[in-house]
mmCIF file of C-alpha atoms in Angstrom:
data_model
loop_
_atom_site.group_PDB
_atom_site.id
_atom_site.type_symbol
_atom_site.label_atom_id
_atom_site.label_comp_id
_atom_site.label_asym_id
_atom_site.label_seq_id
_atom_site.Cartn_x
_atom_site.Cartn_y
_atom_site.Cartn_z
ATOM 1 C CA UNK A 78 6.286 -3.024 19.468
ATOM 2 C CA UNK A 79 4.264 -2.799 22.698
ATOM 3 C CA UNK A 80 4.461 1.007 22.638
ATOM 4 C CA UNK A 81 3.173 1.158 19.072
ATOM 5 C CA UNK A 82 0.322 -1.227 19.816
ATOM 6 C CA UNK A 83 -0.613 0.802 22.895
ATOM 7 C CA UNK A 84 -0.590 3.991 20.827
ATOM 8 C CA UNK A 85 -2.876 2.386 18.244
ATOM 9 C CA UNK A 86 -5.332 1.315 20.940
ATOM 10 C CA UNK A 87 -5.430 4.837 22.367
ATOM 11 C CA UNK A 88 -6.017 6.345 18.932
ATOM 12 C CA UNK A 89 -8.805 3.884 18.182
ATOM 13 C CA UNK A 90 -10.397 4.742 21.522
ATOM 14 C CA UNK A 91 -10.144 8.460 20.720
ATOM 15 C CA UNK A 92 -11.668 7.847 17.297
ATOM 16 C CA UNK A 93 -14.539 5.908 18.881
ATOM 17 C CA UNK A 94 -15.236 8.753 21.329
ATOM 18 C CA UNK A 95 -15.197 11.395 18.571
ATOM 19 C CA UNK A 96 -17.478 9.291 16.379
ATOM 20 C CA UNK A 97 -19.900 8.771 19.258
ATOM 21 C CA UNK A 98 -20.021 12.508 19.930
ATOM 22 C CA UNK A 99 -20.632 13.271 16.257
ATOM 23 C CA UNK A 100 -23.461 10.733 16.027
ATOM 24 C CA UNK A 101 -25.267 11.917 19.190
ATOM 25 C CA UNK A 102 -24.424 15.616 18.753
ATOM 26 C CA UNK A 103 -22.665 15.770 22.109
ATOM 27 C CA UNK A 104 -20.815 18.625 23.786
ATOM 28 C CA UNK A 105 -17.615 17.791 21.929
ATOM 29 C CA UNK A 106 -19.261 18.642 18.618
ATOM 30 C CA UNK A 107 -20.559 21.937 19.979
ATOM 31 C CA UNK A 108 -17.027 22.862 21.020
ATOM 32 C CA UNK A 109 -15.868 21.759 17.577
ATOM 33 C CA UNK A 110 -18.308 24.156 15.935
ATOM 34 C CA UNK A 111 -17.053 27.062 18.047
ATOM 35 C CA UNK A 112 -13.441 26.292 17.130
ATOM 36 C CA UNK A 113 -14.392 26.121 13.457
ATOM 37 C CA UNK A 114 -16.075 29.532 13.586
ATOM 38 C CA UNK A 115 -12.887 31.023 15.012
ATOM 39 C CA UNK A 116 -10.628 29.416 12.400
ATOM 40 C CA UNK A 117 -12.591 29.666 9.156
ATOM 41 C CA UNK A 118 -11.259 32.305 6.794
ATOM 42 C CA UNK A 119 -11.588 31.209 3.148
ATOM 43 C CA UNK A 120 -8.770 32.287 0.873
ATOM 44 C CA UNK A 121 -6.782 30.967 -2.070
ATOM 45 C CA UNK A 122 -3.855 29.806 0.019
ATOM 46 C CA UNK A 123 -5.978 27.559 2.248
ATOM 47 C CA UNK A 124 -7.735 26.161 -0.827
ATOM 48 C CA UNK A 125 -4.373 25.367 -2.437
ATOM 49 C CA UNK A 126 -3.229 23.565 0.719
ATOM 50 C CA UNK A 127 -6.426 21.546 0.863
ATOM 51 C CA UNK A 128 -6.016 20.544 -2.788
ATOM 52 C CA UNK A 129 -2.820 18.679 -1.867
ATOM 53 C CA UNK A 130 -5.117 16.062 -0.371
ATOM 54 C CA UNK A 131 -6.901 15.440 -3.673
ATOM 55 C CA UNK A 132 -6.640 11.895 -5.013
ATOM 56 C CA UNK A 133 -5.193 13.121 -8.317
ATOM 57 C CA UNK A 134 -2.363 14.852 -6.443
ATOM 58 C CA UNK A 135 -1.516 12.518 -3.549
ATOM 59 C CA UNK A 136 -1.964 9.089 -5.150
ATOM 60 C CA UNK A 137 0.547 9.646 -8.015
ATOM 61 C CA UNK A 138 3.159 10.553 -5.388
ATOM 62 C CA UNK A 139 2.517 7.233 -3.661
ATOM 63 C CA UNK A 140 2.648 5.319 -6.956
ATOM 64 C CA UNK A 141 6.058 6.811 -7.728
ATOM 65 C CA UNK A 142 7.306 5.743 -4.295
ATOM 66 C CA UNK A 143 5.830 2.263 -4.732
ATOM 67 C CA UNK A 144 7.551 1.828 -8.086
ATOM 68 C CA UNK A 145 10.898 3.099 -6.802
ATOM 69 C CA UNK A 146 10.829 0.948 -3.649
ATOM 70 C CA UNK A 147 9.881 -2.153 -5.656
ATOM 71 C CA UNK A 148 12.677 -1.516 -8.155
ATOM 72 C CA UNK A 149 15.321 -0.938 -5.485
ATOM 73 C CA UNK A 150 14.159 -3.876 -3.400
ATOM 74 C CA UNK A 151 14.190 -6.322 -6.289
ATOM 75 C CA UNK A 152 17.574 -5.071 -7.485
ATOM 76 C CA UNK A 153 19.036 -5.587 -4.015
ATOM 77 C CA UNK A 154 17.857 -9.199 -3.908
ATOM 78 C CA UNK A 155 15.708 -8.749 -0.808
ATOM 79 C CA UNK A 156 13.516 -11.760 0.013
ATOM 80 C CA UNK A 157 10.273 -9.850 0.456
ATOM 81 C CA UNK A 158 10.964 -6.839 -1.732
ATOM 82 C CA UNK A 159 7.323 -6.775 -2.841
ATOM 83 C CA UNK A 160 5.773 -6.731 0.646
ATOM 84 C CA UNK A 161 6.161 -3.038 1.455
ATOM 85 C CA UNK A 162 4.983 -1.697 -1.929
ATOM 86 C CA UNK A 163 2.040 -4.105 -2.002
ATOM 87 C CA UNK A 164 0.988 -3.226 1.553
ATOM 88 C CA UNK A 165 1.176 0.508 0.810
ATOM 89 C CA UNK A 166 -0.988 0.129 -2.300
ATOM 90 C CA UNK A 167 -3.468 -1.980 -0.332
ATOM 91 C CA UNK A 168 -3.742 0.662 2.404
ATOM 92 C CA UNK A 169 -4.427 3.363 -0.158
ATOM 93 C CA UNK A 170 -7.214 1.256 -1.650
ATOM 94 C CA UNK A 171 -8.533 0.611 1.855
ATOM 95 C CA UNK A 172 -9.068 4.313 2.613
ATOM 96 C CA UNK A 173 -12.330 4.763 0.656
ATOM 97 C CA UNK A 174 -13.559 1.372 1.882
ATOM 98 C CA UNK A 175 -13.310 2.683 5.459
ATOM 99 C CA UNK A 176 -14.122 6.374 5.042
ATOM 100 C CA UNK A 177 -17.144 6.194 2.722
ATOM 101 C CA UNK A 178 -19.278 3.923 4.956
ATOM 102 C CA UNK A 179 -18.412 6.097 7.961
ATOM 103 C CA UNK A 180 -19.517 9.203 6.079
ATOM 104 C CA UNK A 181 -22.823 7.606 5.173
ATOM 105 C CA UNK A 182 -23.427 6.283 8.686
ATOM 106 C CA UNK A 183 -22.590 9.458 10.623
ATOM 107 C CA UNK A 184 -24.211 11.772 8.023
ATOM 108 C CA UNK A 185 -22.596 14.834 9.551
ATOM 109 C CA UNK A 186 -23.515 18.127 7.876
ATOM 110 C CA UNK A 187 -20.821 20.482 6.690
ATOM 111 C CA UNK A 188 -19.846 23.916 7.947
ATOM 112 C CA UNK A 189 -21.909 27.000 7.056
ATOM 113 C CA UNK A 190 -19.362 27.793 4.336
ATOM 114 C CA UNK A 191 -20.170 24.748 2.201
ATOM 115 C CA UNK A 192 -23.413 23.915 0.448
ATOM 116 C CA UNK A 193 -26.039 21.972 2.413
ATOM 117 C CA UNK A 194 -25.380 18.250 2.585
ATOM 118 C CA UNK A 195 -24.031 15.463 4.768
ATOM 119 C CA UNK A 196 -21.108 13.067 4.754
ATOM 120 C CA UNK A 197 -18.279 15.206 6.097
ATOM 121 C CA UNK A 198 -17.043 12.891 8.864
ATOM 122 C CA UNK A 199 -14.285 11.772 8.722
ATOM 123 C CA UNK A 200 -12.246 13.845 6.287
ATOM 124 C CA UNK A 201 -11.414 11.866 3.167
ATOM 125 C CA UNK A 202 -8.873 14.450 1.988
ATOM 126 C CA UNK A 203 -6.965 14.213 5.266
ATOM 127 C CA UNK A 204 -6.943 10.413 5.184
ATOM 128 C CA UNK A 205 -5.832 10.397 1.547
ATOM 129 C CA UNK A 206 -2.967 12.798 2.235
ATOM 130 C CA UNK A 207 -1.845 10.987 5.392
ATOM 131 C CA UNK A 208 -1.847 7.514 3.830
ATOM 132 C CA UNK A 209 -0.374 8.552 0.480
ATOM 133 C CA UNK A 210 2.416 10.792 1.777
ATOM 134 C CA UNK A 211 3.015 8.734 4.922
ATOM 135 C CA UNK A 212 3.264 5.452 3.022
ATOM 136 C CA UNK A 213 5.587 7.053 0.477
ATOM 137 C CA UNK A 214 7.864 8.220 3.297
ATOM 138 C CA UNK A 215 7.921 4.754 4.909
ATOM 139 C CA UNK A 216 8.781 3.137 1.574
ATOM 140 C CA UNK A 217 11.582 5.568 0.761
ATOM 141 C CA UNK A 218 13.082 5.790 4.244
ATOM 142 C CA UNK A 219 15.172 2.562 4.066
ATOM 143 C CA UNK A 220 16.871 3.732 0.867
ATOM 144 C CA UNK A 221 18.120 7.013 2.329
ATOM 145 C CA UNK A 222 21.628 6.712 3.712
ATOM 146 C CA UNK A 223 21.965 9.766 5.927
ATOM 147 C CA UNK A 224 19.906 10.451 9.058
ATOM 148 C CA UNK A 225 19.511 14.057 7.913
ATOM 149 C CA UNK A 226 17.813 12.931 4.703
ATOM 150 C CA UNK A 227 15.452 10.691 6.685
ATOM 151 C CA UNK A 228 14.552 13.521 9.030
ATOM 152 C CA UNK A 229 13.956 15.815 6.060
ATOM 153 C CA UNK A 230 11.668 13.250 4.446
ATOM 154 C CA UNK A 231 9.697 12.682 7.647
ATOM 155 C CA UNK A 232 9.406 16.418 8.232
ATOM 156 C CA UNK A 233 8.251 17.038 4.668
ATOM 157 C CA UNK A 234 5.600 14.326 4.985
ATOM 158 C CA UNK A 235 4.316 15.760 8.259
ATOM 159 C CA UNK A 236 4.269 19.268 6.786
ATOM 160 C CA UNK A 237 2.184 18.112 3.817
ATOM 161 C CA UNK A 238 -0.390 16.358 6.008
ATOM 162 C CA UNK A 239 -0.613 19.276 8.435
ATOM 163 C CA UNK A 240 -0.870 21.704 5.521
ATOM 164 C CA UNK A 241 -3.783 19.786 4.022
ATOM 165 C CA UNK A 242 -5.471 19.598 7.423
ATOM 166 C CA UNK A 243 -5.046 23.326 8.067
ATOM 167 C CA UNK A 244 -6.296 24.210 4.579
ATOM 168 C CA UNK A 245 -9.440 22.101 4.987
ATOM 169 C CA UNK A 246 -10.345 23.709 8.323
ATOM 170 C CA UNK A 247 -9.296 27.224 7.324
ATOM 171 C CA UNK A 248 -11.246 27.053 4.078
ATOM 172 C CA UNK A 249 -14.274 25.725 5.953
ATOM 173 C CA UNK A 250 -14.516 22.495 3.977
ATOM 174 C CA UNK A 251 -14.313 20.377 7.145
ATOM 175 C CA UNK A 252 -14.884 20.651 10.866
ATOM 176 C CA UNK A 253 -11.739 20.254 12.998
ATOM 177 C CA UNK A 254 -12.978 16.949 14.444
ATOM 178 C CA UNK A 255 -13.358 15.558 10.918
ATOM 179 C CA UNK A 256 -9.637 16.090 10.467
ATOM 180 C CA UNK A 257 -8.645 14.773 13.906
ATOM 181 C CA UNK A 258 -10.640 11.576 13.342
ATOM 182 C CA UNK A 259 -8.789 10.969 10.068
ATOM 183 C CA UNK A 260 -5.484 11.514 11.858
ATOM 184 C CA UNK A 261 -6.407 8.735 14.284
ATOM 185 C CA UNK A 262 -7.374 6.284 11.554
ATOM 186 C CA UNK A 263 -4.391 7.108 9.354
ATOM 187 C CA UNK A 264 -1.873 6.749 12.174
ATOM 188 C CA UNK A 265 -3.197 3.284 12.998
ATOM 189 C CA UNK A 266 -2.997 2.239 9.340
ATOM 190 C CA UNK A 267 0.514 3.650 8.902
ATOM 191 C CA UNK A 268 1.665 1.910 12.075
ATOM 192 C CA UNK A 269 0.365 -1.336 10.613
ATOM 193 C CA UNK A 270 2.337 -0.673 7.430
ATOM 194 C CA UNK A 271 5.454 0.051 9.493
ATOM 195 C CA UNK A 272 5.125 -3.254 11.372
ATOM 196 C CA UNK A 273 4.263 -5.332 8.300
ATOM 197 C CA UNK A 274 7.287 -4.146 6.344
ATOM 198 C CA UNK A 275 9.583 -4.973 9.250
ATOM 199 C CA UNK A 276 8.409 -8.470 10.212
ATOM 200 C CA UNK A 277 11.226 -10.695 11.559
ATOM 201 C CA UNK A 278 12.697 -13.531 9.570
ATOM 202 C CA UNK A 279 10.739 -16.755 9.545
ATOM 203 C CA UNK A 280 11.923 -19.718 11.591
ATOM 204 C CA UNK A 281 13.105 -21.612 8.523
ATOM 205 C CA UNK A 282 15.139 -18.583 7.380
ATOM 206 C CA UNK A 283 16.838 -18.215 10.749
ATOM 207 C CA UNK A 284 17.593 -21.939 10.816
ATOM 208 C CA UNK A 285 19.131 -21.836 7.360
ATOM 209 C CA UNK A 286 21.228 -18.778 8.176
ATOM 210 C CA UNK A 287 22.630 -20.419 11.339
ATOM 211 C CA UNK A 288 23.782 -23.490 9.451
ATOM 212 C CA UNK A 289 21.176 -25.961 10.718
ATOM 213 C CA UNK A 290 19.830 -28.061 7.860
ATOM 214 C CA UNK A 291 16.120 -27.830 7.251
ATOM 215 C CA UNK A 292 13.883 -30.718 6.361
ATOM 216 C CA UNK A 293 14.084 -29.694 2.706
ATOM 217 C CA UNK A 294 17.891 -29.617 2.551
ATOM 218 C CA UNK A 295 18.636 -32.540 4.858
ATOM 219 C CA UNK A 296 18.989 -36.178 3.780
ATOM 220 C CA UNK A 297 15.826 -38.122 3.215
ATOM 221 C CA UNK A 298 14.719 -40.731 5.729
ATOM 222 C CA UNK A 299 15.667 -44.318 4.900
ATOM 223 C CA UNK A 300 12.866 -46.305 3.380
ATOM 224 C CA UNK A 301 12.014 -49.840 4.341
ATOM 225 C CA UNK A 302 11.880 -52.271 1.453
ATOM 226 C CA UNK A 303 9.207 -54.920 1.236
ATOM 227 C CA UNK A 304 11.620 -57.782 0.437
ATOM 228 C CA UNK A 305 13.958 -59.441 3.023
ATOM 229 C CA UNK A 306 17.119 -58.391 1.176
ATOM 230 C CA UNK A 307 15.999 -54.781 1.161
ATOM 231 C CA UNK A 308 15.296 -54.903 4.910
ATOM 232 C CA UNK A 309 18.722 -56.335 5.517
ATOM 233 C CA UNK A 310 20.350 -53.560 3.491
ATOM 234 C CA UNK A 311 18.321 -51.010 5.439
ATOM 235 C CA UNK A 312 19.418 -52.470 8.786
ATOM 236 C CA UNK A 313 23.007 -52.481 7.594
ATOM 237 C CA UNK A 314 22.752 -48.865 6.518
ATOM 238 C CA UNK A 315 21.346 -47.792 9.901
ATOM 239 C CA UNK A 316 24.067 -49.773 11.734
ATOM 240 C CA UNK A 317 26.739 -48.089 9.636
ATOM 241 C CA UNK A 318 25.337 -44.630 10.362
ATOM 242 C CA UNK A 319 25.108 -45.370 14.086
ATOM 243 C CA UNK A 320 28.754 -46.427 14.224
ATOM 244 C CA UNK A 321 29.857 -43.355 12.290
ATOM 245 C CA UNK A 322 27.833 -41.127 14.608
ATOM 246 C CA UNK A 323 29.442 -42.626 17.693
ATOM 247 C CA UNK A 324 32.888 -41.960 16.228
ATOM 248 C CA UNK A 325 32.327 -38.154 16.278
ATOM 249 C CA UNK A 326 30.801 -37.363 12.843
ATOM 250 C CA UNK A 327 28.099 -34.642 12.776
ATOM 251 C CA UNK A 328 24.574 -36.005 12.739
ATOM 252 C CA UNK A 329 22.199 -35.400 9.861
ATOM 253 C CA UNK A 330 18.932 -35.243 11.787
#
């Protein structure tokens, strides 16, 4: 847990530095432009890779994973079977809410390959691919029995995200720093999804599983009647319970 939180802090710091450099046009952006010039080579293959980050391609994959995970979780009788699918869908909806304002605020122009305009930082295609394919992998991972299948799923997810990232830079549709910034944001969001779907049992659940009665399942407290006879019966009841407790019977409190 501490390692993951530390990683998220480092990634957020890196994202803040990149954003600052993009806004002020610092030396990091000039190096970014030189790297882009060396990598840009538009072709059909890079365009096809970049298209894997389109909403109409990536989001249906996530929806299939959400539906499957919800079905398997409910069928297994898990307590919070809905938590993972709901969190993954929420993260996907959160992507445009984060990326679009950043694009408008930074107003970064595109590469010389694209038409004049602004709003290229951070890369929405990269964030869409990372959240959609990454969330799908996290949802499906618990239902795979063999470690080899889990490794194959994780590797396939990473290959898809890297393929989209390479296609965007190679085609010239994004600067490299646009893609790196989306990696930072997406990793933080996916780490949050990983932690949320693996929260420990609540205190009441642990108490119930260990055999300790909760306040809901335990006997109700004796009530005091308003009439003298009722008070006498109440005192007699408490005296009887005290004597039975002293004789070795398990307590109910």
